Tab-separated table of C-alpha atoms in Angstrom:
chain	number	residue	atom	x	y	z
A	76	ASP	CA	89.764	117.403	89.223
A	77	ASP	CA	86.538	117.538	91.333
A	78	SER	CA	86.449	113.565	91.745
A	79	ALA	CA	89.963	113.496	92.253
A	80	ALA	CA	89.904	116.383	95.051
A	81	LEU	CA	86.925	114.178	96.541
A	82	ALA	CA	89.316	111.091	96.864
A	83	ASP	CA	91.768	113.043	98.686
A	84	ARG	CA	89.080	114.050	100.937
A	85	LEU	CA	88.030	110.366	101.482
A	86	GLY	CA	91.507	109.741	102.197
A	87	ARG	CA	92.272	112.684	104.645
A	88	TYR	CA	94.706	114.072	102.337
A	89	LEU	CA	94.964	117.872	102.359
A	90	PRO	CA	94.659	119.404	98.767
A	91	THR	CA	97.542	119.664	96.506
A	92	GLU	CA	98.830	123.171	96.614
A	93	GLN	CA	100.793	124.586	93.696
A	94	GLN	CA	104.626	124.159	93.738
A	95	ASP	CA	106.943	126.955	94.280
A	96	GLU	CA	107.441	128.887	90.669
A	97	TYR	CA	111.187	128.483	91.211
A	98	GLU	CA	113.263	125.750	91.353
A	99	GLU	CA	116.031	125.058	94.002
A	100	ASP	CA	118.858	125.172	91.568
A	101	ASP	CA	118.042	128.874	90.659
A	102	ASP	CA	119.918	129.751	93.869
A	103	GLU	CA	123.139	129.176	92.300
A	104	ARG	CA	122.631	131.988	89.709
A	105	LEU	CA	121.719	134.579	92.467
A	106	SER	CA	124.245	136.377	94.369
A	107	ARG	CA	124.534	135.116	98.081
A	108	ARG	CA	122.331	137.825	99.605
A	109	GLU	CA	119.704	137.065	96.817
A	110	ALA	CA	119.878	133.341	97.896
A	111	ARG	CA	119.696	133.842	101.064
A	112	GLN	CA	116.486	136.425	100.576
A	113	ARG	CA	114.914	133.828	98.513
A	114	ARG	CA	115.070	130.885	100.565
A	115	GLU	CA	113.980	133.114	103.883
A	116	ILE	CA	111.111	133.891	101.871
A	117	ARG	CA	110.303	130.521	100.787
A	118	GLU	CA	111.073	128.966	104.445
A	119	ALA	CA	108.075	131.702	105.397
A	120	GLU	CA	105.680	130.685	102.778
A	121	ARG	CA	106.112	126.540	103.715
A	122	ALA	CA	106.001	127.618	107.210
A	123	ALA	CA	102.768	129.608	106.622
A	124	ALA	CA	101.369	126.669	104.215
A	125	ALA	CA	102.108	124.245	107.461
A	126	ARG	CA	100.134	126.285	109.903
A	127	ALA	CA	97.367	126.332	107.683
A	128	ASP	CA	97.322	122.632	107.091
A	129	ALA	CA	97.677	122.322	111.006
A	130	ALA	CA	94.358	124.484	110.903
A	131	VAL	CA	92.619	122.140	108.518
A	132	GLY	CA	93.663	119.352	110.596
A	133	ALA	CA	92.594	120.495	114.090
A	134	VAL	CA	88.547	121.112	112.788
A	135	ASP	CA	85.875	118.095	112.045
A	136	TRP	CA	86.884	116.753	108.531
A	137	GLY	CA	83.510	116.144	107.510
A	138	VAL	CA	84.183	112.396	106.748
A	139	THR	CA	83.114	109.632	108.818
A	140	ALA	CA	83.916	105.933	109.588
A	141	ASP	CA	80.931	104.342	111.617
A	142	GLY	CA	79.946	107.743	112.486
A	143	VAL	CA	83.439	108.873	113.651
A	144	ASP	CA	84.902	112.060	112.464
A	145	TYR	CA	88.371	111.228	110.822
A	146	ARG	CA	89.929	113.996	112.729
A	147	MET	CA	89.352	111.721	115.985
A	148	LEU	CA	90.818	108.977	114.141
A	149	ARG	CA	94.661	107.618	114.191
A	150	LEU	CA	96.426	108.723	110.925
A	151	ALA	CA	98.595	105.232	110.954
A	152	SER	CA	95.317	103.455	111.373
A	153	LEU	CA	93.162	105.441	108.676
A	154	ARG	CA	96.445	104.724	106.327
A	155	GLU	CA	95.853	101.240	106.594
A	156	ARG	CA	92.056	100.780	106.444
A	157	VAL	CA	91.876	103.674	103.205
A	158	VAL	CA	93.921	103.284	100.616
A	159	ILE	CA	93.947	105.847	97.729
A	160	SER	CA	95.537	105.100	94.469
A	161	ASP	CA	95.132	107.893	92.085
A	162	THR	CA	96.620	109.073	88.557
A	163	GLY	CA	99.957	110.419	90.153
A	164	SER	CA	100.847	107.034	91.531
A	165	GLN	CA	104.299	105.769	90.532
A	166	LEU	CA	106.324	102.709	90.297
A	167	PHE	CA	109.753	102.379	92.038
A	168	ALA	CA	112.643	100.487	90.618
A	169	GLY	CA	112.869	96.761	91.717
A	170	THR	CA	112.046	93.356	90.477
A	171	LEU	CA	108.317	92.847	89.452
A	172	GLN	CA	107.838	91.218	92.765
A	173	ASP	CA	108.856	94.315	94.767
A	174	VAL	CA	106.983	96.758	92.338
A	175	VAL	CA	103.529	94.732	92.793
A	176	ASP	CA	104.790	94.090	96.490
A	177	PRO	CA	107.230	96.533	97.740
A	178	TRP	CA	105.837	95.528	101.539
A	179	GLY	CA	107.330	91.940	101.053
A	180	THR	CA	103.966	90.669	103.137
A	181	HIS	CA	102.161	88.555	100.757
A	182	THR	CA	102.582	85.457	99.322
A	183	ARG	CA	103.037	84.585	95.377
A	184	ALA	CA	99.428	83.117	95.062
A	185	GLN	CA	98.080	86.612	96.348
A	186	ALA	CA	100.376	88.624	94.005
A	187	GLU	CA	99.091	86.799	91.040
A	188	GLU	CA	95.743	87.083	91.898
A	189	ALA	CA	95.710	90.795	92.157
A	190	LEU	CA	97.708	90.613	88.355
A	191	HIS	CA	94.946	88.865	87.331
A	192	ALA	CA	92.418	91.310	88.742
A	193	ALA	CA	94.181	93.926	87.333
A	194	ALA	CA	94.113	92.318	84.222
A	195	ALA	CA	97.784	92.322	84.022
A	196	GLU	CA	99.242	88.614	82.819
A	197	ASP	CA	100.030	89.912	80.007
A	198	VAL	CA	102.702	92.422	81.646
A	199	PHE	CA	104.210	89.260	83.860
A	200	ALA	CA	104.353	86.966	80.560
A	201	ALA	CA	106.688	89.584	78.215
A	202	MET	CA	109.035	89.766	81.281
A	203	PRO	CA	112.210	87.333	80.526
A	204	ASP	CA	112.957	86.532	84.684
A	205	GLY	CA	108.865	86.390	85.627
A	206	TRP	CA	108.774	88.137	89.115
A	207	GLN	CA	112.528	88.242	89.198
A	208	SER	CA	112.537	90.565	85.984
A	209	HIS	CA	113.883	93.959	86.748
A	210	VAL	CA	111.634	97.203	86.338
A	211	ASP	CA	113.081	100.474	85.998
A	212	GLU	CA	112.296	103.777	88.172
A	213	LEU	CA	108.759	105.065	87.127
A	214	GLY	CA	107.938	102.127	85.219
A	215	ARG	CA	110.145	102.920	82.405
A	216	GLY	CA	110.005	100.541	79.514
A	217	LEU	CA	106.513	99.606	80.195
A	218	SER	CA	103.656	101.379	77.925
A	219	GLY	CA	101.178	103.445	80.059
A	220	GLY	CA	98.709	101.146	79.954
A	221	GLN	CA	100.719	98.717	81.480
A	222	ARG	CA	102.101	100.930	84.113
A	223	GLN	CA	98.521	101.660	85.220
A	224	ARG	CA	97.734	98.189	85.736
A	225	VAL	CA	100.903	97.286	87.732
A	226	VAL	CA	99.689	100.211	89.941
A	227	LEU	CA	96.226	98.851	90.086
A	228	ALA	CA	97.511	95.337	91.200
A	229	ARG	CA	99.786	97.064	93.946
A	230	ALA	CA	96.814	98.610	95.334
A	231	LEU	CA	94.564	95.417	95.071
A	232	LEU	CA	97.174	93.644	96.432
A	233	LEU	CA	96.847	95.625	99.784
A	234	ASP	CA	92.922	94.531	99.901
A	235	PRO	CA	91.860	97.668	102.476
A	236	ASP	CA	88.601	98.097	103.947
A	237	VAL	CA	88.070	101.045	101.788
A	238	LEU	CA	89.911	101.518	98.295
A	239	VAL	CA	89.628	104.438	96.397
A	240	LEU	CA	90.671	104.265	92.490
A	241	VAL	CA	90.668	107.453	90.725
A	242	GLU	CA	90.474	106.766	86.929
A	243	PRO	CA	92.447	103.363	87.012
A	244	THR	CA	91.513	102.789	83.393
A	245	SER	CA	92.201	105.787	81.427
A	246	ALA	CA	95.207	104.345	79.757
A	247	VAL	CA	93.774	100.742	78.556
A	248	ASP	CA	91.980	99.921	75.305
A	249	ALA	CA	88.172	99.004	75.881
A	250	HIS	CA	88.581	95.131	75.918
A	251	THR	CA	90.939	95.360	78.866
A	252	GLU	CA	89.086	97.756	80.639
A	253	ALA	CA	85.693	95.498	80.701
A	254	ALA	CA	88.131	92.803	82.078
A	255	ILE	CA	89.167	94.805	84.825
A	256	ALA	CA	85.631	95.939	85.330
A	257	GLU	CA	84.516	92.502	85.736
A	258	ARG	CA	87.316	91.154	87.629
A	259	LEU	CA	87.081	94.136	90.063
A	260	VAL	CA	83.566	92.957	91.322
A	261	GLU	CA	84.799	89.834	91.902
A	262	HIS	CA	88.144	90.354	93.612
A	263	ARG	CA	86.811	93.253	96.164
A	264	SER	CA	83.451	91.598	96.856
A	265	GLY	CA	82.925	92.344	100.567
A	266	ARG	CA	84.729	95.508	100.917
A	267	THR	CA	84.313	99.256	100.022
A	268	THR	CA	85.386	100.139	96.513
A	269	VAL	CA	85.124	103.543	95.454
A	270	VAL	CA	85.948	104.393	91.678
A	271	MET	CA	86.292	108.278	90.258
A	272	THR	CA	85.758	107.770	86.650
A	273	ALA	CA	83.409	108.537	83.912
A	274	SER	CA	83.841	105.153	82.011
A	275	PRO	CA	80.403	103.386	81.509
A	276	LEU	CA	82.386	100.080	81.515
A	277	ILE	CA	83.092	100.286	85.112
A	278	LEU	CA	79.666	102.488	85.709
A	279	HIS	CA	77.764	99.659	84.908
A	280	TYR	CA	79.391	97.414	87.545
A	281	ALA	CA	78.748	99.891	90.386
A	282	ASP	CA	76.202	99.350	92.816
A	283	GLU	CA	75.608	102.867	93.429
A	284	VAL	CA	76.975	105.899	91.296
A	285	SER	CA	76.827	109.373	92.148
A	286	LEU	CA	77.071	112.263	89.731
A	287	LEU	CA	79.323	115.414	90.670
A	288	VAL	CA	78.869	119.119	89.578
A	289	GLU	CA	81.281	121.543	90.605
A	290	GLY	CA	82.314	118.957	93.326
A	291	ARG	CA	78.600	118.240	94.723
A	292	GLU	CA	76.582	115.419	94.373
A	293	VAL	CA	73.338	116.296	92.259
A	294	ALA	CA	72.400	112.774	91.629
A	295	ARG	CA	72.392	108.775	92.992
A	296	GLY	CA	71.437	105.950	91.578
A	297	THR	CA	72.388	103.184	89.248
A	298	HIS	CA	74.079	103.308	85.926
A	299	ALA	CA	71.090	102.485	83.961
A	300	ASP	CA	69.006	104.954	86.382
A	301	LEU	CA	71.050	107.750	85.733
A	302	LEU	CA	71.551	107.627	82.079
A	303	THR	CA	68.161	109.240	81.927
A	304	VAL	CA	69.700	112.179	83.522
A	305	PRO	CA	71.277	114.740	80.909
A	306	ALA	CA	74.319	115.838	82.913
A	307	TYR	CA	75.058	111.949	83.415
A	308	ARG	CA	74.529	111.226	79.774
A	309	GLN	CA	76.852	113.945	78.744
A	310	VAL	CA	79.587	112.678	80.879
A	311	VAL	CA	79.743	109.180	80.374
A	312	GLY	CA	78.688	109.876	76.421
A	313	ARG	CA	82.018	110.104	75.301
A	314	GLY	CA	82.677	106.308	76.063
A	315	MET	CA	79.366	104.855	74.396
A	316	GLU	CA	78.232	104.405	71.384
A	317	GLU	CA	74.905	106.022	70.126
A	318	ASP	CA	73.255	102.463	69.888
A	319	GLU	CA	74.315	102.038	73.833
């Protein structure tokens, strides 16, 4: 959760607040007066949240790009250069080509390269009509690992200056995870990639690793260096065998 919150910070996204405790449909079971009162309360709460968000956005963000605080950057420009792909990322219905390249701005060769980097060739191979195969809303019909790799391929295809990935391999097996870790290094060469993960397979390839404790960095180094830190071993040890 702490690393996911940091990802939001790096992308200049406000923290996700708790949703309303009741659904909109609940209003249908209330009297008109009760429903109106509830809507007024809800609107007042949303207005207060909007004011709070505006206040947060009006002060220095605490994250800089080339020494310039995020607050001073145009949000549209920032969104083009810093892309966040987290565990909440979803797929829309359409052809496989539309799902991987919803903007329609990349070549088939670039899309295939992104699929390879995400170790998702088997997803393509299983599709009866290739790139024109239909993918259901939210990727229904795909396994969790397949959906996760297609989401990763979509993010890689954008090829932003800075790509932040949150647990991009949590739903795949160790063999596939190792392939993704190795291919990410080659595919993202020359750009900045930040990965929030506890996977030793990915951390092994990282140029630099930061250990977060309660949302703050307490140690930094390579994966091998940090294995001497007990708190780090406790985090990544769940993905390692004793003899490793």
